[in-house]
Structure formats: C-alpha cells, structure tokens
Short mmCIF file of C-alpha atoms in Angstrom, two decimals:
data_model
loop_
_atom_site.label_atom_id
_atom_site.label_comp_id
_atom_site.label_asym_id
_atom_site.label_seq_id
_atom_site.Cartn_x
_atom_site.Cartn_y
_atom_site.Cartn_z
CA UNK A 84 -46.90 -30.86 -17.50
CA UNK A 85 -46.70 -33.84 -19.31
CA UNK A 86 -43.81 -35.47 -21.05
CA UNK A 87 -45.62 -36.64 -23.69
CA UNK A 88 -45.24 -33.92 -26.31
CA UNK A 89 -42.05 -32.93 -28.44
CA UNK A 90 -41.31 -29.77 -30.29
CA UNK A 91 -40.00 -29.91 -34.01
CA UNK A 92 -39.02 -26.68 -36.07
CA UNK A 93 -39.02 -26.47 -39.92
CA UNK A 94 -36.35 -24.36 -41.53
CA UNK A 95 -37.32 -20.98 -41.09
CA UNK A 96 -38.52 -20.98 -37.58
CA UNK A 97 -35.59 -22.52 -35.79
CA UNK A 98 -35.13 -19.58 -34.53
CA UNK A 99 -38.23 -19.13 -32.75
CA UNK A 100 -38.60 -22.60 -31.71
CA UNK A 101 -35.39 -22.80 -29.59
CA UNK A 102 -36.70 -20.10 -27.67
CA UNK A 103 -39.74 -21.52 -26.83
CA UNK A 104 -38.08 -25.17 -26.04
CA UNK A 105 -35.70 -22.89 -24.16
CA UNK A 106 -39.07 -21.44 -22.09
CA UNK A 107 -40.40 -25.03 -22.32
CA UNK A 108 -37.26 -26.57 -20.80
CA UNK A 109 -37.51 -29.52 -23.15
CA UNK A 110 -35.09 -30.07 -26.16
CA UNK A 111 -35.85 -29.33 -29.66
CA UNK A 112 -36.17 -32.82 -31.64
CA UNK A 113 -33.86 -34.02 -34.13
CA UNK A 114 -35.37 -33.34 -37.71
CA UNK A 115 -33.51 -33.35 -40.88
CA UNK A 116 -34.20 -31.70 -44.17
CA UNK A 117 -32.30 -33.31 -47.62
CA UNK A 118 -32.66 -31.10 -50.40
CA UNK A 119 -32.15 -32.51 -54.14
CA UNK A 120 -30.29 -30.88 -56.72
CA UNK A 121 -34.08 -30.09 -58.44
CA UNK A 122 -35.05 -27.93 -55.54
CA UNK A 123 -37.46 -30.69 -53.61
CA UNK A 124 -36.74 -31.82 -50.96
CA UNK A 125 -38.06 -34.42 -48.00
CA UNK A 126 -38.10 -34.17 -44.36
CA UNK A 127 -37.17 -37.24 -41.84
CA UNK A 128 -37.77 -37.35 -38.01
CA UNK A 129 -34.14 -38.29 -36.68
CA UNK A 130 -36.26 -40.16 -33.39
CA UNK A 131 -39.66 -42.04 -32.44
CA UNK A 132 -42.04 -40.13 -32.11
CA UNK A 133 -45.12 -42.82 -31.67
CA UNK A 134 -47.61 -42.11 -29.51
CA UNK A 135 -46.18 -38.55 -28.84
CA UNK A 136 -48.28 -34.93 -29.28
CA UNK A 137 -46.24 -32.83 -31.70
CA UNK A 138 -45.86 -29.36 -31.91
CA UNK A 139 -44.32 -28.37 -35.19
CA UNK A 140 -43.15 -24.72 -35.87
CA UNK A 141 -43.41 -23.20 -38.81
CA UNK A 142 -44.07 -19.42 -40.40
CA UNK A 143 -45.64 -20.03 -43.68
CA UNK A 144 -44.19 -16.43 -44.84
CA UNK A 145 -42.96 -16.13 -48.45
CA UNK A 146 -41.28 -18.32 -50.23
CA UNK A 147 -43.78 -21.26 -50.82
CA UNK A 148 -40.78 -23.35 -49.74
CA UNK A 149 -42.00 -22.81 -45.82
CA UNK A 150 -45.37 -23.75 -46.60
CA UNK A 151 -44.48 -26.95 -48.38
CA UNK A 152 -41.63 -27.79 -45.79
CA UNK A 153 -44.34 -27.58 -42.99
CA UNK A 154 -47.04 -29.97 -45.19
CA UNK A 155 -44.54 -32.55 -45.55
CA UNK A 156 -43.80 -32.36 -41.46
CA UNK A 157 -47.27 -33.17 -40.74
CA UNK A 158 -47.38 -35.65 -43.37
CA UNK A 159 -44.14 -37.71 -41.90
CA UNK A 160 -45.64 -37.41 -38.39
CA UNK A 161 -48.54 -38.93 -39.14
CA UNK A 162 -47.10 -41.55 -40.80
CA UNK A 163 -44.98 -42.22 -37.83
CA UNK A 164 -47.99 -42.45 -35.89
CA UNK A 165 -48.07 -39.54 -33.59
CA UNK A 166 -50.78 -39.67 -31.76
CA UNK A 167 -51.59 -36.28 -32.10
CA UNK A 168 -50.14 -33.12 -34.24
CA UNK A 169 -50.42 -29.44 -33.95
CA UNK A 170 -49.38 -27.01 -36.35
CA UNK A 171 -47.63 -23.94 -34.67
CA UNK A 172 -48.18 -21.13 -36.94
CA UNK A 173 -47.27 -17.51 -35.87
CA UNK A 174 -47.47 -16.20 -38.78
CA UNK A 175 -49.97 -17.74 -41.09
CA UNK A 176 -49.16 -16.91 -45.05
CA UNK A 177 -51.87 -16.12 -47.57
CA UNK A 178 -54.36 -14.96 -44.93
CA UNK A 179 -54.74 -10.89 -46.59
CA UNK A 180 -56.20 -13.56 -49.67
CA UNK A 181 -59.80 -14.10 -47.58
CA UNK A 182 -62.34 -13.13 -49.62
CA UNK A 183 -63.44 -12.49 -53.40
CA UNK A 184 -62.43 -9.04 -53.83
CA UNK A 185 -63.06 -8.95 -57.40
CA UNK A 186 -64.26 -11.46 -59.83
CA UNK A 187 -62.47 -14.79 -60.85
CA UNK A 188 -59.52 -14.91 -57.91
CA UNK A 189 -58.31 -17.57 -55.13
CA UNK A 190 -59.07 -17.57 -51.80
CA UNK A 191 -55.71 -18.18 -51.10
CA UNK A 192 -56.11 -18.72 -47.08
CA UNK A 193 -58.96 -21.33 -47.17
CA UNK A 194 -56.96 -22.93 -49.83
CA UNK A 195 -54.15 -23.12 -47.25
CA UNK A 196 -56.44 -24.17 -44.30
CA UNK A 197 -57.50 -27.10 -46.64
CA UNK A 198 -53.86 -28.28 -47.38
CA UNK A 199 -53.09 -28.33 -43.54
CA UNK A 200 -56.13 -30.41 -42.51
CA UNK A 201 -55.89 -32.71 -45.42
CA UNK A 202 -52.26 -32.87 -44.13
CA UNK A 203 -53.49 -34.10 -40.74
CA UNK A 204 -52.67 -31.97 -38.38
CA UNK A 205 -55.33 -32.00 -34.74
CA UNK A 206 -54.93 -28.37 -34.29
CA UNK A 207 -53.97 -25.00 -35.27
CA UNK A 208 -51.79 -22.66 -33.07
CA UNK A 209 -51.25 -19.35 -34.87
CA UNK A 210 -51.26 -15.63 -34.07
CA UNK A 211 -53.07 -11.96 -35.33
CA UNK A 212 -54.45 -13.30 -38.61
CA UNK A 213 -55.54 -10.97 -41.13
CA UNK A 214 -59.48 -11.33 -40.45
CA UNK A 215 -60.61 -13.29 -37.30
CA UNK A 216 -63.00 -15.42 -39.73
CA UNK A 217 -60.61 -16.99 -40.94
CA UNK A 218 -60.31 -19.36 -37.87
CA UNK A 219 -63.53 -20.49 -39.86
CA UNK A 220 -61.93 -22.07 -42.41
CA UNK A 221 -60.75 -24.91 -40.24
CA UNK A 222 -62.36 -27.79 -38.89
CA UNK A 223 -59.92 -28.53 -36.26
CA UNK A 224 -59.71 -26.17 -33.25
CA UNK A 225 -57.83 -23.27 -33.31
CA UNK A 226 -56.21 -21.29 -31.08
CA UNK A 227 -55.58 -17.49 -32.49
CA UNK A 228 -53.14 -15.88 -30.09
CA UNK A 229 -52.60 -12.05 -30.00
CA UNK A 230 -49.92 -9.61 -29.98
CA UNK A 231 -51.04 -7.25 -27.92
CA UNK A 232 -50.13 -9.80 -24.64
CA UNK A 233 -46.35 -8.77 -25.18
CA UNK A 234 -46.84 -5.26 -27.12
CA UNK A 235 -48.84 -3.49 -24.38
CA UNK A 236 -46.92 -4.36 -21.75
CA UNK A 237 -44.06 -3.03 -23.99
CA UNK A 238 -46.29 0.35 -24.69
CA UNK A 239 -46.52 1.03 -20.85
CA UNK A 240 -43.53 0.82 -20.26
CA UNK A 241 -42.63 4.09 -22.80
CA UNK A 242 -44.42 6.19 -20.46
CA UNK A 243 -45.46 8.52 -23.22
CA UNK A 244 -47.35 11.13 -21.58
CA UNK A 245 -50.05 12.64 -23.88
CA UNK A 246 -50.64 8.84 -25.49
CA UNK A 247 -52.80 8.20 -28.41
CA UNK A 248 -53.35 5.50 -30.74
CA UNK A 249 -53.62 5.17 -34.28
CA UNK A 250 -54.44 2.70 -36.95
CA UNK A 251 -52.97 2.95 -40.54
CA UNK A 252 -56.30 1.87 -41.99
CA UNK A 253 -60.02 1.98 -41.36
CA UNK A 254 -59.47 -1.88 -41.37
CA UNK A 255 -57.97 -2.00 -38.46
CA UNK A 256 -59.97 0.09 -36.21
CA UNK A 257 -61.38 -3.01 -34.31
CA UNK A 258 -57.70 -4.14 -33.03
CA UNK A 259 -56.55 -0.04 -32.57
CA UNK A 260 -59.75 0.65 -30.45
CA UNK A 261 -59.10 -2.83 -28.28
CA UNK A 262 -55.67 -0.91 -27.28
CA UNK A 263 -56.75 3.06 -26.86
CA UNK A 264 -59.42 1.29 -24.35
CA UNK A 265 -57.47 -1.10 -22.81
CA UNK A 266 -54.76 2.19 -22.22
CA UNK A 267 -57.57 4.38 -21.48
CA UNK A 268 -56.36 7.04 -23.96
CA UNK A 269 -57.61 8.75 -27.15
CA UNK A 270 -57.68 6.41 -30.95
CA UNK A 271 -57.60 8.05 -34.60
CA UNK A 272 -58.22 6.85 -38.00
CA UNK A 273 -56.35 6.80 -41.13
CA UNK A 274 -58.44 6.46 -44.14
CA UNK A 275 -56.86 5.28 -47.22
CA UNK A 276 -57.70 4.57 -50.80
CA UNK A 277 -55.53 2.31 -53.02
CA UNK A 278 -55.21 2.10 -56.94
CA UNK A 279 -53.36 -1.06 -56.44
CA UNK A 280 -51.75 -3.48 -54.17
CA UNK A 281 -49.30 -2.01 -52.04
CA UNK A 282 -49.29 1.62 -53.68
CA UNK A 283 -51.60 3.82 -51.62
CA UNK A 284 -53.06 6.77 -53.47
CA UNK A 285 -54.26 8.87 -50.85
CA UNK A 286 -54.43 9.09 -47.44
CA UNK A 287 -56.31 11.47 -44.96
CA UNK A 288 -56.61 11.69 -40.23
CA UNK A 289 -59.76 11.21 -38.99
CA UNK A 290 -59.32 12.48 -35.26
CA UNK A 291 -57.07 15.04 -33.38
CA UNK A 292 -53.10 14.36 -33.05
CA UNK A 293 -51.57 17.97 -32.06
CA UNK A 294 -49.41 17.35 -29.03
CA UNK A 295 -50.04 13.67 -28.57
CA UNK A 296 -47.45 10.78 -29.04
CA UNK A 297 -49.03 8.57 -31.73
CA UNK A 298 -48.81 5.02 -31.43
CA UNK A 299 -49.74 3.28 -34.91
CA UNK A 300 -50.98 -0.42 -34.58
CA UNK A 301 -51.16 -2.98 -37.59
CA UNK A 302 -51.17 -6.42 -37.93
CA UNK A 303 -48.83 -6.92 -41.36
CA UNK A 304 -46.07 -4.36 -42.30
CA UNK A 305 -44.97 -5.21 -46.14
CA UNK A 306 -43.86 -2.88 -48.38
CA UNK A 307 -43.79 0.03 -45.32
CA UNK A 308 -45.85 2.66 -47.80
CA UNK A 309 -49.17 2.09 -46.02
CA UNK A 310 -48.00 3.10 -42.17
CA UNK A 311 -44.88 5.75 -43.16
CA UNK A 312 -47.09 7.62 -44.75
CA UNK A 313 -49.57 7.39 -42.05
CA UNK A 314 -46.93 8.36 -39.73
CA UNK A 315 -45.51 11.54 -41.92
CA UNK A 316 -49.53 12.89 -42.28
CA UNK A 317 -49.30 12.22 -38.55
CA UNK A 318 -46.53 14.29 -37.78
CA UNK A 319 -47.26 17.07 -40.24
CA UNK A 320 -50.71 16.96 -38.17
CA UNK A 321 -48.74 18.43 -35.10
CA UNK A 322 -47.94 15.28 -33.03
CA UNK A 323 -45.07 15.21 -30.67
CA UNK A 324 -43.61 11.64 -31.61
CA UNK A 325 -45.18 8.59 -33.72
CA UNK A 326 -44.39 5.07 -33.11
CA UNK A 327 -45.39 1.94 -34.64
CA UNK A 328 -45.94 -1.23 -33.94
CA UNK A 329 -47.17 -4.81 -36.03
CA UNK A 330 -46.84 -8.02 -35.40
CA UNK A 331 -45.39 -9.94 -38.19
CA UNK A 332 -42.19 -8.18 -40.04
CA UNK A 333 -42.52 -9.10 -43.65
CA UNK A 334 -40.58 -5.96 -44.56
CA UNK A 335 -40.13 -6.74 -47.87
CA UNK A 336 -38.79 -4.47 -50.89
CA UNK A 337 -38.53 -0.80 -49.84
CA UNK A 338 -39.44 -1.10 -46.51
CA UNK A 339 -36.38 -0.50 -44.46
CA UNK A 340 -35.62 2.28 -46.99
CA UNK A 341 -39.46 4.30 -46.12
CA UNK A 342 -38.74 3.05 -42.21
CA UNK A 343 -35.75 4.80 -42.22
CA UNK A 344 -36.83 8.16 -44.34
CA UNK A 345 -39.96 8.36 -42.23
CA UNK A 346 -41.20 10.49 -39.43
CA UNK A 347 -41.42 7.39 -37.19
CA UNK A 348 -39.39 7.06 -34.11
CA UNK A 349 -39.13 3.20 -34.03
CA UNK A 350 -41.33 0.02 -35.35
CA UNK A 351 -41.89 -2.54 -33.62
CA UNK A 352 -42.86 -6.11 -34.67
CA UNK A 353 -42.45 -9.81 -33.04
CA UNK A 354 -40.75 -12.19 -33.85
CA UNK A 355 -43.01 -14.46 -35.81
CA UNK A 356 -41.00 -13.37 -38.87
CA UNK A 357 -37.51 -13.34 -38.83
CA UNK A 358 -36.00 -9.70 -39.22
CA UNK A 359 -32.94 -9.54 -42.04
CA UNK A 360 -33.01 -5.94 -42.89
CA UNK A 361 -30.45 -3.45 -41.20
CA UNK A 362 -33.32 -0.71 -40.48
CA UNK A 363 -31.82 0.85 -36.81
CA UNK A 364 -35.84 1.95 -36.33
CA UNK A 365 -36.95 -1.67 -36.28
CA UNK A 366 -37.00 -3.87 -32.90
CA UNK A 367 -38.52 -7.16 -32.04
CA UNK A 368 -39.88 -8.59 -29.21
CA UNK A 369 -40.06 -12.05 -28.95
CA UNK A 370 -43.48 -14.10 -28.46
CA UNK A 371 -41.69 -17.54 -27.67
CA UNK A 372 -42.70 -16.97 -23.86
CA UNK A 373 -46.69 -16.36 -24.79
CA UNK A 374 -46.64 -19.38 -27.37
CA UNK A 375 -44.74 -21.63 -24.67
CA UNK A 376 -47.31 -21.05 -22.19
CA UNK A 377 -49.81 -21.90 -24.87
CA UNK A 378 -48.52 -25.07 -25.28
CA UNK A 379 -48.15 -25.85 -21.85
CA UNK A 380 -51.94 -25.10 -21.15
CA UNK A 381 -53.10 -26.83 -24.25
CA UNK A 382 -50.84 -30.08 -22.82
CA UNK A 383 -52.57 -29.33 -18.80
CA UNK A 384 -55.95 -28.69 -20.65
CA UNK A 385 -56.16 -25.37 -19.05
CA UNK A 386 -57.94 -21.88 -20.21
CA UNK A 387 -55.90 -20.19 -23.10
CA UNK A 388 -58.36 -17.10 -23.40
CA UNK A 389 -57.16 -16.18 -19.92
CA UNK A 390 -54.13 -15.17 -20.68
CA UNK A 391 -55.10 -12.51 -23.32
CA UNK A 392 -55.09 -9.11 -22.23
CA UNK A 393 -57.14 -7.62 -25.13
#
C-alpha cells in the first residue's frame, strides 16, 4: 500500500479514526481545532500535507458543529494543496431529509452533498444511508459501505435456533429481506403509521413470529419508539426472544429509557456514532476494520464491492 495517504479525524470521530489508523498501521495526523469565545472556530493541519491523499473522518450526526468542523477540514486541505481528499463519512447527517414529503420543505441531504463538493472533497466514503439514491446527489464517486459485513457475522455467531428476521418498517423491507436470504431463514413486516415525526400511532405484524427468535434490522435508531414497540407487538405475538440491531446509534431523548423498558434482549449498533447513554441492552461493534480495508483498496485501486456480503 502506498505511503502516500494520511488520516485526519475531526472532533467527534477521534474515536473511530484511531481505530482504523490502528488497523491501518499508520499514525493519525496532527490537526488542531481553536475555538473562539463566540462559538466558531477554525481548524489548522499541524504538518505538510502537499501532494498527499487525505482521508478525513468525520460523523456529521447532530450538532451542526460536526458538519461545519468537517467543511472547514476539506477547505484547509485543499488549500494546502493535497492532491487529493476524501471525506470519510460513516454516518452521513440529514440523509432521512431526501425527498419532498410535503409541500414547501428542504432537501436537507442534497443540500449537504452540495456543501461537501463545493468544499472540494474527490470522494465520498460513507456507510447505510437512509435511501441508496442518495449516492445520486454527488458528483464525485462514492463508495456506500454496509453494515451487514460486521453484523451478520455477529448474527451467526448467536446460534439462535428457530431464526427470523424482522424489519421495524415497511421501509426497510429491501435491507431485512437481503439478511433473512442471505441466513436462509424466514422475514416479517412491521407496518406502521405515524401522526408525526418520531411518535408512531399504530403499529401492526405482517408474517408469523410464534416460537421464532426475532431479529429486528434498521438502519437509524432515534428516539427508540419506532423498533420497541415493534419488538413488544413481537413478543406479545408469541416469539421466543427479539433482538435488534442498526447501524448508527443516535439514541437520542428517551431512547435508553424505551431500550431498557422493552421486550428486547439487546440492540446492537456500530460504531459510526459514538454511544454515551448507560442502556446495559446496547452494544457496539466496531466498523474501523471494514472502513480500513476500504481505504486500503481505494489506495491499491482494488474491488470494494467484493468485500460486501449482502
């Protein structure tokens, strides 16, 4: 692999990022961010980094500070005349915002996909976006990386014996039925209806659970309302166990509080988000090693689709 490249991390992804230097073998570079007494703040590479590809790691997951933080990386990197920049992205912010839904609102995630390339960045490296169009929005090449390469090896290795999987919402029936074939087991629906943004109004199985252990798949877990009360219809359906698993822990308001009063046995999310609740149900697995070997084979110009499982 070539020397070439460097690996940066804004704020909130530190975390991440020195795992996947750590997987890399390479050291994280030396970045600084001042803040000013007015909330802004600037970022400054603390070394050259002319004539070197960049990889620069950043969730864009509430607050707008992360967003911002990782538009002013790209912006100081191409002023310092790397030669080429890629955005690492496991979690990409605004993305449930793609499409009109009613009259008269943003499109918050093209909005976003225009800030990045206006930015500069080369590419896009980023992971289970909300709707697979949105990889459309961009007119640099992106590479949309999947969960399921570290969560199904993780669901085989439960054994569960009379294994079935489930998806919270009709929505996500497309990724749910990728896993229930790829496991050659059984998949049911959850149908759902909404009055408003994270309050669901009612809820109702399509498909058979008695005696099966339910594994719910999502992408997004928020407010926890949508997928506990998936899992408590579940389990009042006669299932022996429900799981769940997503892959990006937003877990905000309520959430540990419905994880924790729920029917669920565990949740399970990656670590594109960092976790900061004190649920005892929630786990993470870490995708450091898949996005490492991402950016080794985009460095080697080697296949990336290979390595998906689903």
């Amino acid at each position: 692999m070539s020397n070439n490249f460097m690996v940066f991390s804004g704020t909130a992804s530190r975390y991440l990022a020195e795992k996947i230097c750590a997987e890399l073998k390479c050291p994280l570079g030396n970045m600084v961010m001042t803040k000013f007494a007015d909330g802004e703040f600037e970022v400054s590479y603390e070394e050259s980094i002319r004539g070197r590809d960049l990889f620069l790691v950043q969730s864009t997951f509430p607050n707008s500070d992360n967003l911002m933080e990782l538009l002013l990386m790209i912006d100081a990197a191409k002023r310092a005349s790397a030669r080429s920049i890629c955005a690492v992205v496991p979690y990409f912010g605004w993305a449930r915002q793609d499409r009109k839904s009613k009259p008269r609102v943003s499109i918050g995630a093209k909005l976003v996909a225009d800030l990045l390339s206006v930015a500069g960045i080369d590419r896009l490296m980023t992971m289970d976006l909300h709707a697979d169009q949105e990889q459309g929005f961009f007119n640099v090449p992106v590479d949309h990386l999947y969960a399921s390469t570290v969560m199904l090896p993780y669901i085989q290795s439960l054994n569960l014996p009379n294994l079935c999987i489930a998806t919270p919402d009709v929505g996500g029936s497309k990724r749910a039925a990728s896993y229930a074939k790829y496991l050659g087991c059984p998949m049911v629906l959850c149908n759902k209806s909404r009055k408003k943004a994270n309050e669901v109004d009612s809820m109702q199985i399509i498909g058979e659970v008695e005696g099966m252990d339910v594994i719910l798949v999502d992408d997004i877990v928020d407010t926890a309302g949508t997928i506990t009360k998936a899992a408590d219809l579940i389990m009042a359906g006669g299932a022996n166990s429900v799981r769940a698993i997503a892959s990006h822990c937003i877990m905000s308001g309520p959430a540990d509080q419905r994880v924790d009063d729920s029917a669920l046995v565990e949740m399970v999310f990656t670590d594109s988000i960092p976790y900061h609740g004190n649920s005892k149900k929630v786990k993470q697995i870490s995708v450091s090693g898949m996005l490492a070997e991402t950016i080794r084979r985009v460095m080697d110009n080697e296949s990336i689709s290979s390595q998906y499982l689903i």
